[in-house]
């Protein structure tokens, strides 16, 4: 027969026995290394598809987890389409790296659904619960009529909840973020921003921190830090025009607006750079020319660096000279907006900060329009392809405030001999329509009612239902 023999090494003498008086170790050195953990990388399409397929892992309840684990969310044929639909509706965006990122619009939607609440749409547990019921119907352990009745009740409750909610109810003024830097009021959270209590529908104190600022969602913790400290260092999550994420420090400027802390040239770069002119702002430094900026070499100077490439346009030396010495450039016609459209503007140096100044718009028959008293403050927020601009009043129109995104909008304050009120304009620009409104007067002098609709081109049309 066959015999097997195990081979084991022999242990040395005294193996495994501790000495009665073990030697005392000596500490040669202690070194402390400070490091930071890195967040998990953003999920790409494949990761999201896998998470949808294995969605049960994030549900605690064993029964619901088992039900949803059998099917996952969606089907293999529809999951990829779900991602594309979310992107097309600007709820998520795909970065240059391929990673998927929730937009401010998407985050705000989930937040509002949870506050109303419509947990049926925002909770994975309740999705698992409904899948469990559906599996019971398929297996004959749960009555199909009872299942459909439950679905009907949930839909009715959801519609009633959404239809009847009020912003003031969703965001009660229980706990302020802090003190308003403009007046003596308190700052509270709202649906779109964190605003001063003395700001009522765009009137009163203008201070606000928008939740969607520079393409980044500002949660209440970040907004509180920014409000109380006046700055936040090394804040991640911003996205540039090339769909790349970057980190930046932000400050609250003298106008109480959010502003990036300049990431200009280093001291070493400036010391080795060629001088353009003496600095007109501080009179103690010099404007130096680096590969990326024109910048003052005096660290205490209030003049911010001027980038050599602005809105996809290479700036010229003579333009930089005019900017620093005369305070503004001539009109420049070939800037490119975030949407890829050319626009014309001057670069204006206001107290050391760069501002865009746009040429006057054409008359467009304004002289024939009634003129109204102008109320300061933001009327509403106009969104166009992921960018947002505030809408303000002029004597004859509601217009987009000056911006560096090339977004223009003009809505007459008079339609068919009827004044468009401030709150009506807010609804129009934020929801795309308002009405039906009464008291319009036709060319024949007859009154009529209509809905005003704002189309994608920024034109307002009458609609009759």
C-alpha positions as semicolon CSV with decimal commas, in nm:
position;residue;x (nm);y (nm);z (nm)
1;X;0,000;0,000;0,000
2;X;0,085;0,371;-0,016
3;X;0,215;0,538;0,296
4;X;0,224;0,914;0,355
5;X;0,459;1,082;0,599
6;X;0,421;1,443;0,719
7;X;0,741;1,645;0,743
8;X;0,758;1,903;1,015
9;X;1,058;2,112;1,107
10;X;1,193;2,057;1,456
11;X;1,165;2,348;1,700
12;X;1,485;2,479;1,858
13;X;1,548;2,417;2,224
14;X;1,346;2,650;2,448
15;X;1,107;2,742;2,170
16;X;0,787;2,905;2,300
17;X;0,912;2,947;2,658
18;X;0,950;3,302;2,792
19;X;1,252;3,389;2,997
20;X;1,182;3,464;3,363
21;X;1,348;3,804;3,329
22;X;1,300;3,921;2,970
23;X;1,526;4,198;2,851
24;X;1,398;4,556;2,871
25;X;1,352;4,722;2,535
26;X;1,483;5,069;2,467
27;X;1,284;5,335;2,275
28;X;1,518;5,455;2,006
29;X;1,293;5,730;1,864
30;X;0,934;5,849;1,835
31;X;0,807;5,999;1,515
32;X;0,460;6,143;1,454
33;X;0,335;6,164;1,098
34;X;0,033;6,381;1,026
35;X;-0,168;6,261;0,730
36;X;-0,523;6,292;0,606
37;X;-0,754;6,018;0,495
38;X;-0,874;6,041;0,138
39;X;-1,243;6,014;0,054
40;X;-1,352;5,727;-0,163
41;X;-1,333;5,817;-0,534
42;X;-1,654;5,919;-0,706
43;X;-1,851;5,633;-0,852
44;X;-1,848;5,596;-1,229
45;X;-2,122;5,445;-1,443
46;X;-2,009;5,089;-1,375
47;X;-2,007;5,148;-1,000
48;X;-2,355;5,302;-1,000
49;X;-2,492;5,018;-1,215
50;X;-2,344;4,768;-0,971
51;X;-2,492;4,957;-0,675
52;X;-2,835;4,955;-0,842
53;X;-2,806;4,583;-0,904
54;X;-2,707;4,518;-0,542
55;X;-2,917;4,791;-0,381
56;X;-3,023;4,571;-0,089
57;X;-2,688;4,613;0,085
58;X;-2,780;4,960;0,215
59;X;-3,112;4,849;0,371
60;X;-3,110;4,739;0,734
61;X;-3,441;4,552;0,746
62;X;-3,368;4,188;0,655
63;X;-3,704;4,121;0,484
64;X;-3,690;4,433;0,266
65;X;-3,321;4,381;0,194
66;X;-3,386;4,029;0,071
67;X;-3,675;4,146;-0,148
68;X;-3,482;4,419;-0,325
69;X;-3,162;4,212;-0,346
70;X;-3,341;3,963;-0,568
71;X;-3,405;4,226;-0,838
72;X;-3,213;4,539;-0,751
73;X;-3,327;4,879;-0,875
74;X;-3,453;4,876;-1,232
75;X;-3,357;4,608;-1,483
76;X;-3,031;4,546;-1,671
77;X;-3,195;4,702;-1,978
78;X;-3,309;5,023;-1,806
79;X;-3,042;5,103;-1,545
80;X;-2,803;5,283;-1,781
81;X;-3,095;5,485;-1,919
82;X;-3,184;5,596;-1,565
83;X;-2,836;5,750;-1,531
84;X;-2,868;5,936;-1,862
85;X;-3,211;6,069;-1,766
86;X;-3,074;6,205;-1,438
87;X;-2,796;6,378;-1,632
88;X;-3,035;6,523;-1,891
89;X;-3,249;6,673;-1,612
90;X;-2,936;6,815;-1,438
91;X;-2,985;6,608;-1,121
92;X;-2,636;6,461;-1,162
93;X;-2,343;6,543;-1,388
94;X;-2,060;6,342;-1,538
95;X;-1,714;6,482;-1,467
96;X;-1,421;6,473;-1,707
97;X;-1,278;6,184;-1,504
98;X;-1,596;5,985;-1,566
99;X;-1,711;6,016;-1,207
100;X;-2,076;6,100;-1,138
101;X;-2,160;6,390;-0,911
102;X;-2,492;6,502;-0,763
103;X;-2,575;6,860;-0,861
104;X;-2,720;7,122;-0,629
105;X;-3,055;7,071;-0,803
106;X;-3,049;6,698;-0,732
107;X;-2,945;6,741;-0,369
108;X;-3,215;7,002;-0,314
109;X;-3,482;6,775;-0,465
110;X;-3,404;6,492;-0,222
111;X;-3,388;6,740;0,066
112;X;-3,732;6,884;-0,016
113;X;-3,888;6,538;-0,064
114;X;-3,763;6,438;0,279
115;X;-3,890;6,757;0,439
116;X;-4,242;6,740;0,292
117;X;-4,205;6,432;0,349
118;X;-4,239;6,202;0,050
119;X;-4,026;5,919;0,187
120;X;-4,173;5,678;-0,063
121;X;-3,961;5,842;-0,334
122;X;-3,649;5,919;-0,132
123;X;-3,606;5,623;0,104
124;X;-3,438;5,296;-0,001
125;X;-3,614;5,121;0,287
126;X;-3,958;5,207;0,150
127;X;-3,849;5,105;-0,199
128;X;-3,750;4,772;-0,048
129;X;-4,086;4,751;0,129
130;X;-4,279;4,793;-0,197
131;X;-4,055;4,539;-0,371
132;X;-4,127;4,298;-0,085
133;X;-4,501;4,345;-0,134
134;X;-4,465;4,297;-0,510
135;X;-4,267;3,977;-0,459
136;X;-4,546;3,858;-0,232
137;X;-4,798;3,921;-0,510
138;X;-4,587;3,719;-0,754
139;X;-4,554;3,432;-0,507
140;X;-4,922;3,440;-0,410
141;X;-4,860;3,537;-0,046
142;X;-4,989;3,894;-0,081
143;X;-5,320;4,001;-0,236
144;X;-5,277;4,195;-0,562
145;X;-5,586;4,411;-0,499
146;X;-5,450;4,511;-0,159
147;X;-5,116;4,591;-0,320
148;X;-5,277;4,820;-0,580
149;X;-5,487;4,985;-0,311
150;X;-5,170;5,056;-0,114
151;X;-5,007;5,205;-0,424
152;X;-5,313;5,427;-0,484
153;X;-5,310;5,550;-0,125
154;X;-4,940;5,633;-0,144
155;X;-4,980;5,823;-0,471
156;X;-5,278;6,021;-0,338
157;X;-5,090;6,103;-0,016
158;X;-4,783;6,206;-0,217
159;X;-4,981;6,439;-0,446
160;X;-5,158;6,600;-0,151
161;X;-4,830;6,649;0,034
162;X;-4,653;6,806;-0,263
163;X;-4,952;7,019;-0,361
164;X;-5,006;7,162;-0,016
165;X;-4,653;7,231;0,106
166;X;-4,535;7,582;0,193
167;X;-4,170;7,689;0,190
168;X;-4,206;7,856;0,530
169;X;-4,335;7,529;0,673
170;X;-4,053;7,324;0,524
171;X;-3,790;7,565;0,653
172;X;-3,920;7,707;0,982
173;X;-3,710;7,981;1,140
174;X;-3,623;7,776;1,447
175;X;-3,245;7,804;1,467
176;X;-3,052;8,085;1,291
177;X;-2,716;8,022;1,128
178;X;-2,583;8,345;1,276
179;X;-2,600;8,723;1,251
180;X;-2,652;8,905;0,922
181;X;-2,333;9,100;0,831
182;X;-2,540;9,371;0,658
183;X;-2,803;9,456;0,921
184;X;-2,901;9,349;1,272
185;X;-3,109;9,052;1,158
186;X;-3,058;8,679;1,182
187;X;-2,980;8,448;0,890
188;X;-3,210;8,148;0,834
189;X;-3,225;7,860;0,589
190;X;-3,468;7,871;0,298
191;X;-3,532;7,646;0,000
192;X;-3,285;7,816;-0,236
193;X;-3,059;8,007;-0,001
194;X;-2,968;8,114;0,350
195;X;-3,113;8,464;0,384
196;X;-3,156;8,749;0,626
197;X;-3,485;8,751;0,815
198;X;-3,545;9,106;0,686
199;X;-3,546;8,984;0,324
200;X;-3,906;8,929;0,219
201;X;-3,957;8,812;-0,141
202;X;-3,654;9,000;-0,268
203;X;-3,726;9,319;-0,071
204;X;-3,546;9,448;0,234
205;X;-3,199;9,331;0,335
206;X;-3,029;9,178;0,028
207;X;-2,792;8,943;0,211
208;X;-2,811;8,580;0,102
209;X;-2,583;8,280;0,062
210;X;-2,714;8,077;-0,231
211;X;-2,717;7,702;-0,187
212;X;-2,599;7,666;-0,546
213;X;-2,291;7,890;-0,549
214;X;-2,025;7,863;-0,816
215;X;-2,159;7,521;-0,915
216;X;-2,126;7,377;-0,564
217;X;-2,400;7,289;-0,314
218;X;-2,356;7,472;0,016
219;X;-2,498;7,263;0,301
220;X;-2,597;7,429;0,627
221;X;-2,269;7,341;0,803
222;X;-2,055;7,498;0,529
223;X;-2,286;7,800;0,504
224;X;-2,266;7,854;0,881
225;X;-1,885;7,848;0,873
226;X;-1,881;8,090;0,581
227;X;-2,129;8,326;0,750
228;X;-1,958;8,338;1,088
229;X;-1,592;8,322;0,980
230;X;-1,621;8,521;0,657
231;X;-1,416;8,258;0,477
232;X;-1,363;7,885;0,430
233;X;-1,018;7,750;0,347
234;X;-0,951;7,465;0,106
235;X;-1,313;7,389;0,022
236;X;-1,348;7,099;-0,220
237;X;-1,624;7,021;-0,467
238;X;-1,605;7,309;-0,715
239;X;-1,616;7,223;-1,086
240;X;-1,456;7,428;-1,364
241;X;-1,564;7,474;-1,726
242;X;-1,374;7,160;-1,824
243;X;-1,585;6,950;-1,582
244;X;-1,288;6,900;-1,350
245;X;-1,321;6,924;-0,973
246;X;-1,098;7,163;-0,784
247;X;-1,042;7,292;-0,431
248;X;-1,041;7,662;-0,347
249;X;-1,057;7,899;-0,053
250;X;-1,350;8,140;-0,048
251;X;-1,404;8,472;0,130
252;X;-1,694;8,713;0,180
253;X;-1,593;9,034;0,005
254;X;-1,680;9,394;0,093
255;X;-2,012;9,356;-0,091
256;X;-2,085;9,047;0,121
257;X;-2,070;8,823;-0,185
258;X;-1,887;8,492;-0,218
259;X;-1,550;8,532;-0,385
260;X;-1,266;8,293;-0,456
261;X;-0,948;8,376;-0,269
262;X;-0,701;8,436;-0,545
263;X;-0,477;8,143;-0,624
264;X;-0,223;8,358;-0,802
265;X;0,152;8,315;-0,850
266;X;0,376;8,217;-0,559
267;X;0,625;8,457;-0,400
268;X;0,908;8,271;-0,571
269;X;0,743;8,311;-0,912
270;X;0,685;8,683;-0,856
271;X;1,038;8,752;-0,735
272;X;1,182;8,595;-1,050
273;X;0,930;8,755;-1,287
274;X;0,976;9,059;-1,511
275;X;0,819;9,389;-1,402
276;X;0,542;9,540;-1,613
277;X;0,472;9,863;-1,419
278;X;0,469;9,994;-1,066
279;X;0,151;9,891;-0,888
280;X;-0,106;10,176;-0,906
281;X;-0,302;10,032;-0,613
282;X;-0,048;10,004;-0,332
283;X;0,233;10,221;-0,477
284;X;0,479;9,998;-0,295
285;X;0,483;9,695;-0,517
286;X;0,523;9,615;-0,882
287;X;0,298;9,439;-1,130
288;X;0,495;9,135;-1,242
289;X;0,445;8,917;-1,549
290;X;0,431;8,540;-1,489
291;X;0,329;8,255;-1,716
292;X;-0,028;8,260;-1,581
293;X;-0,096;8,606;-1,433
294;X;-0,014;8,972;-1,403
295;X;0,013;9,024;-1,027
296;X;0,147;9,264;-0,765
297;X;0,447;9,132;-0,574
298;X;0,336;9,309;-0,254
299;X;0,157;9,045;-0,048
300;X;-0,045;9,312;0,137
301;X;-0,178;9,473;-0,182
302;X;-0,555;9,464;-0,233
303;X;-0,518;9,430;-0,609
304;X;-0,604;9,078;-0,718
305;X;-0,400;8,900;-0,988
306;X;-0,528;8,926;-1,345
307;X;-0,525;8,591;-1,522
308;X;-0,369;8,579;-1,866
309;X;-0,653;8,357;-1,987
310;X;-1,007;8,470;-1,905
311;X;-1,319;8,300;-2,039
312;X;-1,113;8,102;-2,292
313;X;-0,949;8,418;-2,427
314;X;-0,578;8,502;-2,408
315;X;-0,537;8,853;-2,264
316;X;-0,289;9,094;-2,421
317;X;-0,024;9,305;-2,245
318;X;-0,177;9,637;-2,356
319;X;-0,513;9,524;-2,214
320;X;-0,350;9,440;-1,882
321;X;-0,183;9,785;-1,877
322;X;-0,517;9,960;-1,927
323;X;-0,679;9,739;-1,664
324;X;-0,425;9,831;-1,396
325;X;-0,359;10,196;-1,490
326;X;-0,700;10,319;-1,614
327;X;-0,921;10,080;-1,419
328;X;-1,085;9,917;-1,721
329;X;-1,015;9,767;-2,061
330;X;-1,181;9,855;-2,387
331;X;-1,477;9,641;-2,495
332;X;-1,353;9,290;-2,570
333;X;-1,570;9,095;-2,812
334;X;-1,444;8,737;-2,807
335;X;-1,493;8,607;-2,455
336;X;-1,656;8,261;-2,443
337;X;-1,922;8,185;-2,182
338;X;-1,969;7,857;-1,994
339;X;-2,228;7,765;-2,256
340;X;-1,973;7,811;-2,533
341;X;-2,127;8,134;-2,664
342;X;-1,923;8,449;-2,738
343;X;-1,999;8,764;-2,542
344;X;-1,869;9,119;-2,520
345;X;-1,761;9,296;-2,203
346;X;-1,509;9,527;-2,042
347;X;-1,286;9,411;-1,759
348;X;-1,319;9,663;-1,477
349;X;-1,084;9,696;-1,179
350;X;-1,303;9,788;-0,881
351;X;-1,099;9,823;-0,566
352;X;-0,857;9,560;-0,689
353;X;-1,128;9,309;-0,785
354;X;-1,212;9,203;-1,139
355;X;-1,565;9,274;-1,263
356;X;-1,729;9,232;-1,601
357;X;-1,908;9,538;-1,739
358;X;-2,145;9,469;-2,025
359;X;-2,241;9,715;-2,300
360;X;-2,585;9,880;-2,282
361;X;-2,859;9,674;-2,437
362;X;-3,042;9,808;-2,737
363;X;-3,349;10,020;-2,679
364;X;-3,597;9,759;-2,810
365;X;-3,880;10,014;-2,797
366;X;-3,835;10,095;-2,430
367;X;-3,927;10,458;-2,485
368;X;-4,281;10,344;-2,568
369;X;-4,318;10,134;-2,252
370;X;-4,460;10,264;-1,924
371;X;-4,197;10,330;-1,659
372;X;-4,235;10,212;-1,302
373;X;-4,061;10,278;-0,974
374;X;-3,758;10,051;-0,932
375;X;-3,739;9,840;-0,617
376;X;-3,392;9,718;-0,524
377;X;-3,320;9,354;-0,453
378;X;-3,345;9,024;-0,637
379;X;-3,682;8,947;-0,796
380;X;-3,604;8,582;-0,865
381;X;-3,343;8,345;-1,004
382;X;-3,324;8,255;-1,373
383;X;-3,167;7,918;-1,461
384;X;-3,019;7,843;-1,800
385;X;-2,830;7,519;-1,872
386;X;-2,708;7,476;-1,516
387;X;-2,611;7,840;-1,460
388;X;-2,813;8,079;-1,247
389;X;-2,837;8,458;-1,247
390;X;-3,044;8,693;-1,032
391;X;-3,323;8,894;-1,196
392;X;-3,359;9,261;-1,099
393;X;-3,582;9,554;-1,195
394;X;-3,529;9,840;-1,435
395;X;-3,786;10,110;-1,501
396;X;-3,932;9,920;-1,797
397;X;-3,808;9,559;-1,772
398;X;-3,711;9,277;-1,543
399;X;-3,353;9,201;-1,649
400;X;-3,069;8,962;-1,573
401;X;-2,809;9,121;-1,347
402;X;-2,461;9,167;-1,493
403;X;-2,283;8,832;-1,501
404;X;-1,975;8,667;-1,652
405;X;-2,175;8,376;-1,795
406;X;-2,311;8,560;-2,098
407;X;-2,672;8,514;-1,983
408;X;-2,913;8,787;-2,089
409;X;-3,284;8,814;-2,019
410;X;-3,531;9,100;-2,062
411;X;-3,895;9,068;-1,965
412;X;-4,114;9,378;-2,015
413;X;-4,296;9,497;-1,706
414;X;-4,600;9,564;-1,923
415;X;-4,791;9,308;-2,131
416;X;-5,103;9,409;-2,322
417;X;-5,148;9,722;-2,109
418;X;-5,118;9,519;-1,787
419;X;-4,833;9,548;-1,535
420;X;-4,648;9,226;-1,459
421;X;-4,605;9,229;-1,082
422;X;-4,286;9,140;-0,902
423;X;-4,409;8,812;-0,753
424;X;-4,561;8,715;-1,089
425;X;-4,224;8,768;-1,257
426;X;-4,055;8,553;-0,991
427;X;-4,293;8,267;-1,070
428;X;-4,242;8,319;-1,444
429;X;-3,860;8,304;-1,439
430;X;-3,833;8,024;-1,183
431;X;-4,117;7,800;-1,304
432;X;-4,132;7,895;-1,672
433;X;-4,492;8,014;-1,663
434;X;-4,739;8,213;-1,456
435;X;-5,115;8,238;-1,462
436;X;-5,374;8,240;-1,588
437;X;-5,367;8,616;-1,532
438;X;-5,661;8,848;-1,585
439;X;-5,697;9,210;-1,701
440;X;-5,493;9,200;-2,021
441;X;-5,630;9,440;-2,286
442;X;-5,628;9,341;-2,653
443;X;-5,553;9,580;-2,942
444;X;-5,929;9,613;-2,989
445;X;-5,969;9,723;-2,628
446;X;-6,121;9,399;-2,500
447;X;-6,009;9,236;-2,172
448;X;-5,875;8,881;-2,181
449;X;-5,701;8,625;-1,961
450;X;-5,390;8,424;-2,050
451;X;-5,093;8,232;-1,917
452;X;-4,749;8,386;-1,972
453;X;-4,489;8,128;-2,078
454;X;-4,112;8,185;-2,083
455;X;-3,953;7,976;-2,357
456;X;-3,593;7,855;-2,385
457;X;-3,496;8,155;-2,597
458;X;-3,595;8,391;-2,316
459;X;-3,907;8,517;-2,495
460;X;-4,243;8,547;-2,322
461;X;-4,551;8,424;-2,508
462;X;-4,924;8,420;-2,435
463;X;-5,087;8,081;-2,393
464;X;-5,461;8,025;-2,389
465;X;-5,595;7,706;-2,229
